[in-house]
Amino acid sequence: MRKIDTHFKGKNVVITGGSSGIGKATAKLLAGHGANVFIVARDQEKLDRALQEIEAEGDTEGQRYGAFSADVTSYEQVEDAIAAIVDTGGTPDILINCAGIVRPGYFEELPLSTFRKQMDVNFFGTLHTVKAVLPYMTARSSGHIVNVSSMGGVVGGFGYTAYGASKFAVYGFTEALRAELKPHNIGVSLVLPFDTETPQLEGEKKIQPLEMKILTGSVKPEKLSRPSEFIAYWVVVKLFFSGGEPMRAEQVAKAILRGIQKGHYLVLPDLLLKVATYLRGLIIPFGNWAQDQLIPVARKQRGADTFVEHDPVVCAPESPSWGEGPDDLQGGESTP
């Protein structure tokens, strides 16, 4: 028999990026605990399909559900969606921001539009929903806000200058927000997952630089020659990154619910992520050292021993998974 967590029973929960990935997994889990679940994303058809799955997990009669189309980069659309949710009787008790996109690539090849788009969705999309929901929470002096950043928002990774910048912004915003909202009795949580098994991750892997594929373990290096290269690969890649195996969206969803229930600020879905985060002062220099050992190996493997100037327009075609991608711009966060 499924164990029901009564902490969420009857609570109104708004989830952005709720049509896929971490967002959908979290919505389904909350429905199973008796919450009223309202998902927000851009593609109404995907939302409607996701809502059927979410409703199927429902636990009690009288639970309310809703799927609202909005582009989180538009504050006006977000504000309208939240107002519509409130009109249905769903004044938010909990907001979970899972909407996010990622497009990796070599910095010199990425167009400026890539940086703006990821900042618009990942950071400003989070800002917009918090801004729209907060008046309802402060009016009642209660609520909980969850922002999904990434380990890529704590430690910068090769090929993720655009994504890392946007997720570092979410990290800093959420940390300041926690201090400001505490006097209002509003809880704030920051989620820091690593690669998560989502439709978005599938598209991301197709265009991910080889250097990052080797660093995360999805591709094995053809040749390791120096002792430092062996240490970097086996300690960082095989131990900390589990040899390239991504987390499951359900694992992250369960961690989010535990974090809300226990009032935790930092939500870390994996033991090794907890170790890495709490030992950040040691991990960052070690991680930088490991990248410096393995990146030359990867560059040799892809035949790029020397830096070559590229035309960013020619070398950075828009990927089929970028824009109208597997997550419809706001799906379930892959979080490298």
mmCIF file of C-alpha atoms in Angstrom, residues 16-335:
data_model
loop_
_atom_site.group_PDB
_atom_site.id
_atom_site.type_symbol
_atom_site.label_atom_id
_atom_site.label_comp_id
_atom_site.label_asym_id
_atom_site.label_seq_id
_atom_site.Cartn_x
_atom_site.Cartn_y
_atom_site.Cartn_z
ATOM 1 C CA THR A 16 6.658 25.488 -13.833
ATOM 2 C CA GLY A 17 8.141 23.163 -16.411
ATOM 3 C CA GLY A 18 5.493 20.709 -15.268
ATOM 4 C CA SER A 19 4.922 19.068 -18.648
ATOM 5 C CA SER A 20 8.073 16.915 -18.548
ATOM 6 C CA GLY A 21 11.202 15.923 -16.662
ATOM 7 C CA ILE A 22 11.690 16.905 -13.029
ATOM 8 C CA GLY A 23 8.622 19.131 -13.102
ATOM 9 C CA LYS A 24 6.266 16.368 -14.202
ATOM 10 C CA ALA A 25 7.829 13.805 -11.869
ATOM 11 C CA THR A 26 7.359 16.189 -8.930
ATOM 12 C CA ALA A 27 3.765 16.927 -9.950
ATOM 13 C CA LYS A 28 2.904 13.217 -10.102
ATOM 14 C CA LEU A 29 4.450 12.588 -6.706
ATOM 15 C CA LEU A 30 2.545 15.482 -5.147
ATOM 16 C CA ALA A 31 -0.726 14.298 -6.677
ATOM 17 C CA GLY A 32 -0.127 10.949 -4.993
ATOM 18 C CA HIS A 33 0.168 12.762 -1.670
ATOM 19 C CA GLY A 34 -3.182 14.518 -2.067
ATOM 20 C CA ALA A 35 -1.993 17.948 -3.238
ATOM 21 C CA ASN A 36 -3.863 20.167 -5.684
ATOM 22 C CA VAL A 37 -1.450 20.436 -8.603
ATOM 23 C CA PHE A 38 -1.263 23.184 -11.222
ATOM 24 C CA ILE A 39 1.371 22.923 -13.950
ATOM 25 C CA VAL A 40 2.667 25.720 -16.161
ATOM 26 C CA ALA A 41 4.613 25.441 -19.422
ATOM 27 C CA ARG A 42 4.338 26.774 -22.958
ATOM 28 C CA ASP A 43 2.893 23.904 -25.014
ATOM 29 C CA GLN A 44 -0.765 23.327 -24.136
ATOM 30 C CA GLU A 45 -0.913 19.920 -25.834
ATOM 31 C CA LYS A 46 2.034 18.643 -23.821
ATOM 32 C CA LEU A 47 0.519 20.127 -20.689
ATOM 33 C CA ASP A 48 -2.775 18.356 -21.276
ATOM 34 C CA ARG A 49 -1.049 15.003 -21.824
ATOM 35 C CA ALA A 50 1.056 15.484 -18.707
ATOM 36 C CA LEU A 51 -2.021 16.448 -16.694
ATOM 37 C CA GLN A 52 -3.669 13.116 -17.520
ATOM 38 C CA GLU A 53 -0.653 11.296 -16.053
ATOM 39 C CA ILE A 54 -0.691 13.535 -12.996
ATOM 40 C CA GLU A 55 -4.404 13.053 -12.356
ATOM 41 C CA ALA A 56 -3.932 9.276 -12.615
ATOM 42 C CA GLU A 57 -1.642 9.491 -9.563
ATOM 43 C CA GLY A 58 -4.275 11.354 -7.506
ATOM 44 C CA ASP A 59 -5.054 10.013 -4.060
ATOM 45 C CA THR A 60 -8.290 11.598 -2.902
ATOM 46 C CA GLU A 61 -11.604 12.778 -4.273
ATOM 47 C CA GLY A 62 -11.933 16.500 -4.659
ATOM 48 C CA GLN A 63 -8.315 17.097 -5.622
ATOM 49 C CA ARG A 64 -7.968 19.922 -8.147
ATOM 50 C CA TYR A 65 -5.660 19.996 -11.141
ATOM 51 C CA GLY A 66 -4.911 22.481 -13.877
ATOM 52 C CA ALA A 67 -2.630 23.016 -16.863
ATOM 53 C CA PHE A 68 -1.901 26.614 -17.829
ATOM 54 C CA SER A 69 0.015 27.709 -20.896
ATOM 55 C CA ALA A 70 2.512 30.530 -20.335
ATOM 56 C CA ASP A 71 5.972 31.486 -21.525
ATOM 57 C CA VAL A 72 7.936 32.131 -18.341
ATOM 58 C CA THR A 73 10.113 34.694 -20.122
ATOM 59 C CA SER A 74 7.040 36.952 -20.216
ATOM 60 C CA TYR A 75 6.066 38.370 -16.830
ATOM 61 C CA GLU A 76 2.628 39.317 -18.170
ATOM 62 C CA GLN A 77 1.907 35.724 -19.248
ATOM 63 C CA VAL A 78 3.128 34.368 -15.918
ATOM 64 C CA GLU A 79 1.044 36.885 -13.980
ATOM 65 C CA ASP A 80 -2.056 35.950 -16.001
ATOM 66 C CA ALA A 81 -1.451 32.227 -15.421
ATOM 67 C CA ILE A 82 -1.071 32.679 -11.650
ATOM 68 C CA ALA A 83 -4.204 34.843 -11.548
ATOM 69 C CA ALA A 84 -6.104 32.137 -13.436
ATOM 70 C CA ILE A 85 -4.910 29.510 -10.959
ATOM 71 C CA VAL A 86 -6.001 31.668 -8.040
ATOM 72 C CA ASP A 87 -9.424 32.159 -9.676
ATOM 73 C CA THR A 88 -9.934 28.382 -9.580
ATOM 74 C CA GLY A 89 -9.432 28.464 -5.816
ATOM 75 C CA GLY A 90 -5.770 27.503 -6.051
ATOM 76 C CA THR A 91 -4.080 30.293 -4.100
ATOM 77 C CA PRO A 92 -0.496 28.960 -4.080
ATOM 78 C CA ASP A 93 0.891 27.365 -0.945
ATOM 79 C CA ILE A 94 3.972 26.062 -2.758
ATOM 80 C CA LEU A 95 5.779 27.222 -5.905
ATOM 81 C CA ILE A 96 8.282 24.912 -7.572
ATOM 82 C CA ASN A 97 10.340 26.410 -10.415
ATOM 83 C CA CYS A 98 11.524 23.619 -12.703
ATOM 84 C CA ALA A 99 11.361 25.449 -16.046
ATOM 85 C CA GLY A 100 14.742 25.525 -17.706
ATOM 86 C CA ILE A 101 16.714 25.076 -20.907
ATOM 87 C CA VAL A 102 20.319 24.277 -21.717
ATOM 88 C CA ARG A 103 22.461 24.572 -24.792
ATOM 89 C CA PRO A 104 26.121 23.714 -24.282
ATOM 90 C CA GLY A 105 28.901 24.662 -26.665
ATOM 91 C CA TYR A 106 32.334 26.207 -26.982
ATOM 92 C CA PHE A 107 32.231 29.818 -25.782
ATOM 93 C CA GLU A 108 33.895 31.193 -28.908
ATOM 94 C CA GLU A 109 31.247 29.503 -31.061
ATOM 95 C CA LEU A 110 28.103 30.386 -29.114
ATOM 96 C CA PRO A 111 26.105 33.354 -30.427
ATOM 97 C CA LEU A 112 25.075 36.021 -27.932
ATOM 98 C CA SER A 113 21.433 35.028 -28.439
ATOM 99 C CA THR A 114 22.198 31.701 -26.733
ATOM 100 C CA PHE A 115 23.320 33.498 -23.581
ATOM 101 C CA ARG A 116 20.279 35.781 -23.584
ATOM 102 C CA LYS A 117 17.828 32.941 -24.144
ATOM 103 C CA GLN A 118 19.167 30.790 -21.308
ATOM 104 C CA MET A 119 19.237 33.770 -18.970
ATOM 105 C CA ASP A 120 15.673 34.684 -19.996
ATOM 106 C CA VAL A 121 14.287 31.229 -19.270
ATOM 107 C CA ASN A 122 16.460 29.974 -16.429
ATOM 108 C CA PHE A 123 16.898 33.144 -14.398
ATOM 109 C CA PHE A 124 14.189 35.588 -15.432
ATOM 110 C CA GLY A 125 11.660 32.764 -15.774
ATOM 111 C CA THR A 126 12.321 31.917 -12.121
ATOM 112 C CA LEU A 127 12.218 35.581 -11.102
ATOM 113 C CA HIS A 128 8.899 36.160 -12.891
ATOM 114 C CA THR A 129 7.024 33.327 -11.178
ATOM 115 C CA VAL A 130 8.362 34.244 -7.739
ATOM 116 C CA LYS A 131 7.347 37.864 -8.314
ATOM 117 C CA ALA A 132 3.835 36.830 -9.414
ATOM 118 C CA VAL A 133 3.215 34.360 -6.574
ATOM 119 C CA LEU A 134 4.805 36.234 -3.682
ATOM 120 C CA PRO A 135 1.969 38.732 -2.967
ATOM 121 C CA TYR A 136 -0.419 35.832 -2.289
ATOM 122 C CA MET A 137 2.047 34.233 0.108
ATOM 123 C CA THR A 138 2.975 37.416 1.978
ATOM 124 C CA ALA A 139 -0.708 38.246 2.413
ATOM 125 C CA ARG A 140 -1.092 35.014 4.412
ATOM 126 C CA SER A 141 2.421 34.992 5.913
ATOM 127 C CA SER A 142 2.958 31.436 4.730
ATOM 128 C CA GLY A 143 4.224 29.472 1.765
ATOM 129 C CA HIS A 144 7.252 27.739 0.306
ATOM 130 C CA ILE A 145 9.248 28.548 -2.828
ATOM 131 C CA VAL A 146 11.540 26.008 -4.487
ATOM 132 C CA ASN A 147 14.004 27.067 -7.197
ATOM 133 C CA VAL A 148 15.856 24.438 -9.198
ATOM 134 C CA SER A 149 19.400 25.538 -9.988
ATOM 135 C CA SER A 150 22.080 22.940 -10.744
ATOM 136 C CA MET A 151 25.501 21.745 -9.687
ATOM 137 C CA GLY A 152 26.396 23.669 -12.846
ATOM 138 C CA GLY A 153 25.260 26.722 -10.891
ATOM 139 C CA VAL A 154 27.835 26.029 -8.177
ATOM 140 C CA VAL A 155 30.837 24.733 -10.140
ATOM 141 C CA GLY A 156 31.425 25.944 -13.681
ATOM 142 C CA GLY A 157 31.801 23.207 -16.272
ATOM 143 C CA PHE A 158 33.544 23.156 -19.637
ATOM 144 C CA GLY A 159 31.147 24.076 -22.438
ATOM 145 C CA TYR A 160 28.542 25.574 -20.099
ATOM 146 C CA THR A 161 29.408 29.272 -19.977
ATOM 147 C CA ALA A 162 25.857 30.286 -20.913
ATOM 148 C CA TYR A 163 24.012 27.728 -18.791
ATOM 149 C CA GLY A 164 26.363 28.153 -15.839
ATOM 150 C CA ALA A 165 25.885 31.927 -15.837
ATOM 151 C CA SER A 166 22.096 31.561 -15.729
ATOM 152 C CA LYS A 167 22.164 28.939 -12.976
ATOM 153 C CA PHE A 168 24.703 30.843 -10.886
ATOM 154 C CA ALA A 169 22.201 33.721 -11.113
ATOM 155 C CA VAL A 170 19.433 31.469 -9.779
ATOM 156 C CA TYR A 171 21.744 30.393 -6.943
ATOM 157 C CA GLY A 172 22.533 33.968 -5.886
ATOM 158 C CA PHE A 173 18.946 35.143 -6.277
ATOM 159 C CA THR A 174 17.592 32.295 -4.170
ATOM 160 C CA GLU A 175 20.159 32.770 -1.417
ATOM 161 C CA ALA A 176 19.256 36.450 -1.044
ATOM 162 C CA LEU A 177 15.549 35.640 -1.318
ATOM 163 C CA ARG A 178 15.756 33.153 1.567
ATOM 164 C CA ALA A 179 17.004 35.868 3.920
ATOM 165 C CA GLU A 180 14.350 38.370 2.810
ATOM 166 C CA LEU A 181 11.388 36.000 3.068
ATOM 167 C CA LYS A 182 12.238 34.387 6.396
ATOM 168 C CA PRO A 183 10.595 37.231 8.396
ATOM 169 C CA HIS A 184 7.423 36.615 6.337
ATOM 170 C CA ASN A 185 7.353 32.949 7.385
ATOM 171 C CA ILE A 186 7.894 31.870 3.776
ATOM 172 C CA GLY A 187 10.312 28.993 3.250
ATOM 173 C CA VAL A 188 12.791 28.944 0.385
ATOM 174 C CA SER A 189 14.663 25.942 -1.020
ATOM 175 C CA LEU A 190 17.421 25.689 -3.607
ATOM 176 C CA VAL A 191 17.731 22.395 -5.506
ATOM 177 C CA LEU A 192 21.131 21.374 -6.873
ATOM 178 C CA PRO A 193 20.878 18.228 -8.997
ATOM 179 C CA PHE A 194 23.390 16.976 -11.528
ATOM 180 C CA ASP A 195 22.560 15.410 -14.926
ATOM 181 C CA THR A 196 18.999 14.125 -14.732
ATOM 182 C CA GLU A 197 17.322 11.646 -17.050
ATOM 183 C CA THR A 198 14.887 13.862 -18.971
ATOM 184 C CA PRO A 199 13.895 14.414 -22.615
ATOM 185 C CA GLN A 200 15.968 17.583 -22.529
ATOM 186 C CA LEU A 201 19.127 15.696 -21.555
ATOM 187 C CA GLU A 202 18.782 13.513 -24.656
ATOM 188 C CA GLY A 203 18.911 16.570 -26.898
ATOM 189 C CA GLU A 204 21.692 18.164 -24.875
ATOM 190 C CA LYS A 205 23.988 15.152 -25.202
ATOM 191 C CA LYS A 206 23.841 15.380 -29.008
ATOM 192 C CA ILE A 207 25.533 18.791 -29.025
ATOM 193 C CA GLN A 208 27.600 18.554 -25.828
ATOM 194 C CA PRO A 209 31.347 19.196 -26.344
ATOM 195 C CA LEU A 210 33.459 16.049 -26.261
ATOM 196 C CA GLU A 211 35.445 17.520 -23.360
ATOM 197 C CA MET A 212 32.332 17.569 -21.175
ATOM 198 C CA LYS A 213 31.253 14.110 -22.302
ATOM 199 C CA ILE A 214 34.577 12.764 -21.055
ATOM 200 C CA LEU A 215 34.424 14.812 -17.848
ATOM 201 C CA THR A 216 30.958 13.458 -17.014
ATOM 202 C CA GLY A 217 31.690 9.888 -18.078
ATOM 203 C CA SER A 218 29.275 9.491 -20.993
ATOM 204 C CA VAL A 219 32.280 8.954 -23.309
ATOM 205 C CA LYS A 220 35.446 7.122 -22.293
ATOM 206 C CA PRO A 221 38.808 8.684 -23.104
ATOM 207 C CA GLU A 222 40.707 6.731 -25.739
ATOM 208 C CA LYS A 223 44.014 7.051 -23.911
ATOM 209 C CA LEU A 224 45.115 8.081 -20.421
ATOM 210 C CA SER A 225 48.885 8.267 -20.114
ATOM 211 C CA ARG A 226 49.894 10.372 -17.081
ATOM 212 C CA PRO A 227 49.124 9.382 -13.439
ATOM 213 C CA SER A 228 47.266 12.691 -12.953
ATOM 214 C CA GLU A 229 44.932 11.809 -15.837
ATOM 215 C CA PHE A 230 44.094 8.434 -14.263
ATOM 216 C CA ILE A 231 43.422 10.058 -10.880
ATOM 217 C CA ALA A 232 41.248 12.768 -12.410
ATOM 218 C CA TYR A 233 39.213 10.264 -14.417
ATOM 219 C CA TRP A 234 38.668 7.619 -11.752
ATOM 220 C CA VAL A 235 38.052 9.955 -8.822
ATOM 221 C CA VAL A 236 36.010 12.703 -10.471
ATOM 222 C CA VAL A 237 34.284 10.882 -13.329
ATOM 223 C CA LYS A 238 33.807 7.372 -11.967
ATOM 224 C CA LEU A 239 33.234 8.268 -8.316
ATOM 225 C CA PHE A 240 31.552 11.682 -8.208
ATOM 226 C CA PHE A 241 29.734 11.457 -11.546
ATOM 227 C CA SER A 242 28.864 7.754 -11.236
ATOM 228 C CA GLY A 243 30.552 6.953 -14.508
ATOM 229 C CA GLY A 244 28.106 9.040 -16.536
ATOM 230 C CA GLU A 245 24.875 7.576 -15.167
ATOM 231 C CA PRO A 246 22.280 10.378 -14.824
ATOM 232 C CA MET A 247 19.910 10.767 -11.904
ATOM 233 C CA ARG A 248 16.290 9.781 -12.336
ATOM 234 C CA ALA A 249 13.743 12.594 -12.339
ATOM 235 C CA GLU A 250 11.810 10.721 -9.630
ATOM 236 C CA GLN A 251 14.891 10.758 -7.373
ATOM 237 C CA VAL A 252 15.107 14.545 -7.636
ATOM 238 C CA ALA A 253 11.337 14.889 -7.113
ATOM 239 C CA LYS A 254 11.493 12.883 -3.879
ATOM 240 C CA ALA A 255 14.374 15.037 -2.652
ATOM 241 C CA ILE A 256 12.352 18.188 -3.386
ATOM 242 C CA LEU A 257 9.403 16.952 -1.329
ATOM 243 C CA ARG A 258 11.689 15.956 1.565
ATOM 244 C CA GLY A 259 13.312 19.381 1.446
ATOM 245 C CA ILE A 260 9.964 21.181 1.611
ATOM 246 C CA GLN A 261 8.674 19.011 4.440
ATOM 247 C CA LYS A 262 11.833 19.407 6.530
ATOM 248 C CA GLY A 263 12.254 23.074 5.749
ATOM 249 C CA HIS A 264 15.689 22.620 4.222
ATOM 250 C CA TYR A 265 17.236 25.432 2.226
ATOM 251 C CA LEU A 266 19.688 23.281 0.244
ATOM 252 C CA VAL A 267 18.162 20.252 -1.459
ATOM 253 C CA LEU A 268 20.806 17.785 -2.659
ATOM 254 C CA PRO A 269 19.367 14.615 -4.232
ATOM 255 C CA ASP A 270 22.508 12.500 -3.887
ATOM 256 C CA LEU A 271 24.996 11.730 -1.087
ATOM 257 C CA LEU A 272 28.043 12.568 -3.177
ATOM 258 C CA LEU A 273 26.456 15.878 -4.174
ATOM 259 C CA LYS A 274 26.075 16.645 -0.476
ATOM 260 C CA VAL A 275 29.737 15.876 0.127
ATOM 261 C CA ALA A 276 30.785 17.979 -2.876
ATOM 262 C CA THR A 277 28.623 20.922 -1.815
ATOM 263 C CA TYR A 278 29.613 20.986 1.838
ATOM 264 C CA LEU A 279 33.274 20.619 0.905
ATOM 265 C CA ARG A 280 32.936 23.226 -1.837
ATOM 266 C CA GLY A 281 36.091 25.048 -0.802
ATOM 267 C CA LEU A 282 38.106 21.902 -1.480
ATOM 268 C CA ILE A 283 36.055 20.502 -4.330
ATOM 269 C CA ILE A 284 36.249 23.549 -6.607
ATOM 270 C CA PRO A 285 40.074 23.629 -6.782
ATOM 271 C CA PHE A 286 40.144 19.836 -7.161
ATOM 272 C CA GLY A 287 37.450 19.971 -9.846
ATOM 273 C CA ASN A 288 39.367 22.647 -11.726
ATOM 274 C CA TRP A 289 42.510 20.533 -11.494
ATOM 275 C CA ALA A 290 40.650 17.477 -12.808
ATOM 276 C CA GLN A 291 39.256 19.446 -15.749
ATOM 277 C CA ASP A 292 42.750 20.710 -16.548
ATOM 278 C CA GLN A 293 44.037 17.102 -16.661
ATOM 279 C CA LEU A 294 41.253 15.678 -18.831
ATOM 280 C CA ILE A 295 40.518 18.532 -21.240
ATOM 281 C CA PRO A 296 43.857 18.113 -23.096
ATOM 282 C CA VAL A 297 43.055 14.394 -23.416
ATOM 283 C CA ALA A 298 39.674 15.219 -24.940
ATOM 284 C CA ARG A 299 41.119 17.847 -27.272
ATOM 285 C CA LYS A 300 43.615 15.343 -28.636
ATOM 286 C CA GLN A 301 40.784 12.852 -29.053
ATOM 287 C CA ARG A 302 38.762 15.286 -31.169
ATOM 288 C CA GLY A 303 41.845 16.482 -33.052
ATOM 289 C CA ALA A 304 41.907 19.991 -31.632
ATOM 290 C CA ASP A 305 45.340 20.376 -30.059
ATOM 291 C CA THR A 306 45.499 24.041 -30.985
ATOM 292 C CA PHE A 307 42.991 26.842 -30.587
ATOM 293 C CA VAL A 308 41.435 27.857 -33.891
ATOM 294 C CA GLU A 309 39.380 30.977 -34.488
ATOM 295 C CA HIS A 310 35.859 30.137 -35.671
ATOM 296 C CA ASP A 311 33.081 32.133 -37.185
ATOM 297 C CA PRO A 312 30.404 31.892 -34.447
ATOM 298 C CA VAL A 313 27.592 32.059 -36.966
ATOM 299 C CA VAL A 314 28.939 29.225 -39.102
ATOM 300 C CA CYS A 315 30.014 27.056 -36.178
ATOM 301 C CA ALA A 316 26.929 27.426 -34.025
ATOM 302 C CA PRO A 317 23.887 26.229 -35.959
ATOM 303 C CA GLU A 318 20.677 26.142 -34.000
ATOM 304 C CA SER A 319 20.164 22.582 -32.826
ATOM 305 C CA PRO A 320 16.802 20.907 -33.553
ATOM 306 C CA SER A 321 16.509 20.468 -29.778
ATOM 307 C CA TRP A 322 16.978 24.189 -29.172
ATOM 308 C CA GLY A 323 13.917 26.404 -29.064
ATOM 309 C CA GLU A 324 11.061 24.048 -29.834
ATOM 310 C CA GLY A 325 12.995 21.363 -28.045
ATOM 311 C CA PRO A 326 12.025 18.226 -26.161
ATOM 312 C CA ASP A 327 11.124 20.339 -23.160
ATOM 313 C CA ASP A 328 9.275 23.016 -25.164
ATOM 314 C CA LEU A 329 11.623 25.627 -23.747
ATOM 315 C CA GLN A 330 10.290 25.019 -20.259
ATOM 316 C CA GLY A 331 10.405 21.387 -19.521
ATOM 317 C CA GLY A 332 12.103 19.300 -16.983
ATOM 318 C CA GLU A 333 15.543 20.658 -16.417
ATOM 319 C CA SER A 334 18.506 18.438 -17.288
ATOM 320 C CA THR A 335 20.842 20.284 -14.930
#
